[in-house]
Coordinates of C-alpha atoms in Angstrom, one line a residue:
M18 CA 7.7 -74.3 84.3
G19 CA 10.5 -74.2 86.9
S20 CA 10.1 -76.3 90.0
L21 CA 6.4 -75.8 90.2
T22 CA 4.4 -78.1 87.9
L23 CA 0.9 -77.5 86.6
D24 CA -0.5 -80.5 88.6
T25 CA 1.1 -79.3 91.8
A26 CA -0.2 -75.7 91.2
Y27 CA -3.6 -77.1 90.6
I28 CA -3.6 -79.2 93.8
I29 CA -2.3 -76.3 95.9
S30 CA -4.8 -73.8 94.6
F31 CA -7.7 -76.2 95.1
A32 CA -6.5 -77.0 98.7
I33 CA -6.4 -73.3 99.5
L34 CA -9.8 -72.7 97.9
T35 CA -11.2 -75.4 100.1
I36 CA -9.7 -73.9 103.3
S37 CA -10.9 -70.5 102.2
T38 CA -14.4 -71.7 101.8
I39 CA -14.5 -73.4 105.1
V40 CA -13.0 -70.4 107.0
S41 CA -15.4 -68.0 105.3
R42 CA -18.4 -70.1 106.1
L43 CA -17.4 -70.4 109.7
E44 CA -17.2 -66.6 109.9
L45 CA -20.6 -66.2 108.3
V46 CA -22.0 -68.7 110.8
I47 CA -20.4 -67.0 113.8
I48 CA -21.4 -63.5 112.9
S49 CA -24.4 -64.3 110.7
S50 CA -26.5 -61.5 112.0
L51 CA -24.3 -59.0 110.1
Y52 CA -25.3 -60.6 106.8
V53 CA -29.0 -60.7 106.9
D54 CA -31.6 -58.0 106.5
S55 CA -32.0 -56.3 109.9
N56 CA -35.0 -54.2 108.8
T57 CA -37.4 -56.9 110.0
S58 CA -39.1 -57.9 113.2
K59 CA -37.0 -59.6 115.9
R60 CA -38.8 -62.9 115.2
E61 CA -38.1 -62.7 111.4
L62 CA -34.5 -61.7 112.0
N63 CA -33.9 -64.7 114.3
Q64 CA -35.5 -67.0 111.7
N65 CA -33.4 -65.5 108.9
V66 CA -30.2 -65.8 111.0
L67 CA -31.1 -69.5 111.7
K68 CA -31.7 -70.2 108.0
W69 CA -28.4 -68.4 107.1
K70 CA -26.5 -70.5 109.6
V71 CA -27.9 -73.8 108.4
F72 CA -27.3 -72.8 104.8
N73 CA -23.7 -72.0 105.4
Y74 CA -23.1 -75.1 107.5
V75 CA -24.3 -77.1 104.6
I76 CA -21.9 -75.3 102.3
L77 CA -19.1 -75.9 104.8
I78 CA -19.9 -79.6 105.0
C79 CA -20.0 -80.0 101.2
S80 CA -16.7 -78.1 100.9
F81 CA -15.1 -80.4 103.5
F82 CA -16.2 -83.5 101.7
S83 CA -15.3 -82.2 98.3
G84 CA -11.8 -81.5 99.6
L85 CA -11.6 -84.9 101.2
L86 CA -12.8 -86.8 98.2
F87 CA -10.5 -84.8 95.9
F88 CA -7.5 -86.1 97.7
C89 CA -8.9 -89.6 97.9
N90 CA -9.3 -89.6 94.1
E91 CA -13.1 -90.3 94.3
H92 CA -13.8 -88.2 91.2
I93 CA -17.5 -88.8 90.8
L94 CA -18.4 -88.0 94.5
F95 CA -15.9 -85.2 94.5
K96 CA -17.6 -83.5 91.6
F97 CA -21.0 -83.9 93.2
F98 CA -20.0 -82.2 96.4
F99 CA -17.9 -79.6 94.6
Y100 CA -20.8 -78.5 92.4
L101 CA -23.0 -78.3 95.5
T102 CA -20.4 -76.2 97.2
A103 CA -20.0 -73.9 94.2
I104 CA -23.7 -73.4 93.7
G105 CA -24.2 -72.7 97.4
L106 CA -21.3 -70.3 97.6
I107 CA -22.2 -68.4 94.5
Y108 CA -25.8 -68.1 95.7
S109 CA -24.6 -67.0 99.1
Y110 CA -22.5 -64.3 97.5
S111 CA -25.4 -63.0 95.4
V112 CA -27.7 -62.6 98.4
K113 CA -25.1 -61.4 100.9
K114 CA -26.1 -57.8 101.6
T115 CA -23.0 -56.4 103.3
S116 CA -19.2 -56.8 103.7
K117 CA -18.5 -58.1 100.2
D118 CA -14.8 -57.7 99.5
G119 CA -12.0 -58.7 97.2
S120 CA -11.6 -62.1 98.8
D121 CA -15.3 -62.9 98.1
Q122 CA -14.8 -62.0 94.5
I123 CA -11.6 -64.0 94.1
R124 CA -13.3 -67.0 95.7
V125 CA -16.3 -66.9 93.4
L126 CA -14.2 -66.4 90.3
A127 CA -12.0 -69.4 91.5
Y128 CA -15.1 -71.6 91.6
F129 CA -16.1 -70.6 88.1
S130 CA -12.5 -71.4 87.0
F131 CA -12.5 -74.8 88.6
I132 CA -16.0 -75.6 87.3
L133 CA -14.6 -74.9 83.8
C134 CA -11.7 -77.2 84.4
L135 CA -14.0 -80.0 85.6
L136 CA -16.2 -79.6 82.6
L137 CA -13.2 -79.8 80.1
D138 CA -11.6 -82.5 82.2
N139 CA -8.2 -82.3 80.4
E140 CA -4.8 -80.7 80.6
I141 CA -6.0 -77.6 78.8
G142 CA -8.7 -77.1 81.4
K143 CA -6.0 -77.1 84.1
V144 CA -4.0 -74.6 82.2
I145 CA -7.0 -72.3 81.8
T146 CA -8.0 -72.6 85.4
I147 CA -4.5 -72.0 86.9
G148 CA -3.8 -69.3 84.3
S149 CA -7.0 -67.5 85.0
L150 CA -6.4 -67.6 88.8
G151 CA -2.9 -66.1 88.2
V152 CA -4.4 -63.3 86.0
Q153 CA -7.0 -62.6 88.7
G154 CA -4.3 -62.3 91.4
L155 CA -2.2 -59.9 89.2
I156 CA -5.2 -57.8 88.4
A157 CA -6.3 -57.6 92.0
Y158 CA -2.9 -56.5 93.3
T159 CA -2.2 -54.1 90.5
T160 CA -5.6 -52.3 90.7
S161 CA -5.4 -52.2 94.5
G162 CA -1.9 -50.8 94.5
L163 CA -2.6 -48.2 91.8
T164 CA -5.8 -47.2 93.6
K165 CA -3.7 -46.5 96.7
V166 CA -1.1 -44.5 94.7
F167 CA -3.7 -42.2 93.3
S168 CA -6.0 -42.1 96.3
K169 CA -6.0 -38.8 98.2
H170 CA -7.2 -40.6 101.3
W171 CA -4.4 -43.2 101.2
K172 CA -1.8 -40.4 100.9
K173 CA -2.9 -38.9 104.2
E174 CA -0.6 -39.8 107.1
D175 CA -3.4 -41.0 109.3
I176 CA -5.0 -43.5 106.9
L177 CA -4.1 -46.6 109.0
I178 CA -5.1 -44.8 112.2
G179 CA -8.4 -44.0 110.7
S180 CA -9.0 -47.6 109.7
L181 CA -7.9 -49.0 113.0
G182 CA -10.1 -46.5 114.8
T183 CA -13.3 -47.9 113.3
Y184 CA -15.6 -50.3 115.1
S185 CA -15.3 -53.1 112.5
Y186 CA -11.5 -52.9 112.0
G187 CA -10.4 -51.4 115.3
T188 CA -7.5 -52.7 117.3
P189 CA -7.0 -50.5 120.3
N190 CA -3.5 -51.4 121.2
T191 CA -2.2 -51.1 117.7
L192 CA -4.1 -47.8 117.3
S193 CA -2.6 -46.4 120.4
F194 CA 0.9 -47.4 119.3
L195 CA 0.6 -45.9 115.8
K196 CA -0.7 -42.6 117.2
K197 CA 2.5 -42.3 119.1
S198 CA 4.6 -43.1 116.0
P199 CA 3.3 -41.1 113.0
L200 CA 6.4 -41.8 110.9
L201 CA 5.9 -45.6 111.4
E202 CA 2.3 -45.3 110.4
K203 CA 3.2 -43.4 107.2
L204 CA 6.0 -46.0 106.4
L205 CA 3.6 -48.9 106.8
S206 CA 1.0 -47.3 104.5
H207 CA 3.6 -46.8 101.8
L208 CA 5.0 -50.3 102.3
T209 CA 1.5 -51.7 101.8
T210 CA 1.3 -49.9 98.4
A211 CA 4.8 -51.0 97.5
A212 CA 4.1 -54.7 98.4
M213 CA 1.0 -54.8 96.2
L214 CA 2.7 -53.1 93.2
A215 CA 5.8 -55.3 93.6
I216 CA 3.8 -58.3 92.4
P217 CA 3.1 -57.0 88.8
I218 CA 6.6 -55.4 88.6
C219 CA 8.4 -58.6 89.6
F220 CA 6.2 -60.6 87.3
F221 CA 7.9 -59.0 84.3
I222 CA 11.4 -59.7 85.6
P223 CA 12.8 -62.8 83.9
Y224 CA 14.0 -64.4 87.2
Q225 CA 11.4 -65.9 89.5
Y226 CA 13.2 -65.2 92.8
P227 CA 12.1 -61.6 93.0
L228 CA 8.5 -62.7 92.3
L229 CA 8.8 -65.3 95.1
V230 CA 10.0 -62.6 97.5
A231 CA 7.2 -60.2 96.5
L232 CA 4.6 -62.9 97.0
G233 CA 6.2 -63.7 100.4
C234 CA 6.0 -60.0 101.4
I235 CA 2.3 -59.7 100.4
L236 CA 1.5 -62.9 102.3
V237 CA 3.1 -61.3 105.4
F238 CA 0.9 -58.3 104.8
H239 CA -2.2 -60.5 104.6
F240 CA -1.2 -62.3 107.8
S241 CA -0.7 -58.9 109.6
T242 CA -4.1 -57.7 108.5
A243 CA -5.7 -60.9 109.7
V244 CA -4.1 -60.5 113.1
L245 CA -4.5 -56.8 113.5
V246 CA -7.6 -56.0 111.6
G247 CA -9.5 -59.3 111.5
L248 CA -9.4 -59.7 107.7
N249 CA -9.0 -63.4 107.8
D250 CA -10.6 -64.0 104.4
F251 CA -7.8 -62.3 102.5
L252 CA -5.1 -64.5 104.1
F253 CA -7.0 -67.7 103.2
T254 CA -8.1 -66.7 99.7
F255 CA -5.6 -64.6 97.8
P256 CA -2.8 -67.2 98.1
L257 CA -4.8 -69.5 95.9
T258 CA -3.8 -67.3 93.0
Y259 CA 0.0 -67.5 93.8
P260 CA 0.6 -70.9 92.0
G261 CA -1.1 -69.4 88.9
I262 CA 1.0 -66.3 89.0
L263 CA 4.2 -68.5 89.2
I264 CA 3.0 -70.8 86.4
L265 CA 2.2 -67.8 84.1
H266 CA 5.6 -66.3 84.9
S267 CA 7.3 -69.6 84.0
L268 CA 5.3 -69.9 80.8
I269 CA 6.1 -66.4 79.6
F270 CA 9.8 -66.7 80.2
S271 CA 10.2 -70.3 79.0
F272 CA 9.9 -69.2 75.4

């Protein structure tokens, strides 16, 4: 499997999943009013926000301890806190009314994958878990890239300007700069599509170096969206699929 072993891939993916969970819970706590039903009285809204904050703090704490116990090899306590985290996060996703995105879906699917691994508790479980994470990553980037290729809106020259001009994703300085550089804006939109489609394309090249470069490029993209647009969740969630993508690539071309 090349230089990346199954055990190392498992550890890396779990570590990123833990970080992703903690970061996402912090976001929900900080801007919790965006994720509860606002069609209520002010008193009820405040009560709901408080409950939502407490609930996500509990998930955050459970996630922290599950990660700590995982690396301390305390298997029984680790499983206890991990299952609590998984149940809480899945429930949180089911009741979350707005702003569900690809990172939420990847995170939930990752928890299901790791639950399966813990239930099987053997090497096959790890292979299934890491393999399924890799497949999720490949599907996510492929569908997102193809959607952009065939999207009439994404082909417009002002798609990034339109996104950066919104209240949720607005970045005034970047918006002003891109308005003055339409060619750069168009180039960046095409590079975004190319970076996503490069993952599945490079996956079928028998050498792993192009795939590593493609994953590095898309990671830079996620970093830029976190800085410019505030999509922090993607930066701390999608990389948990990268070890699985590399393991799958090694498995396919090792025969």
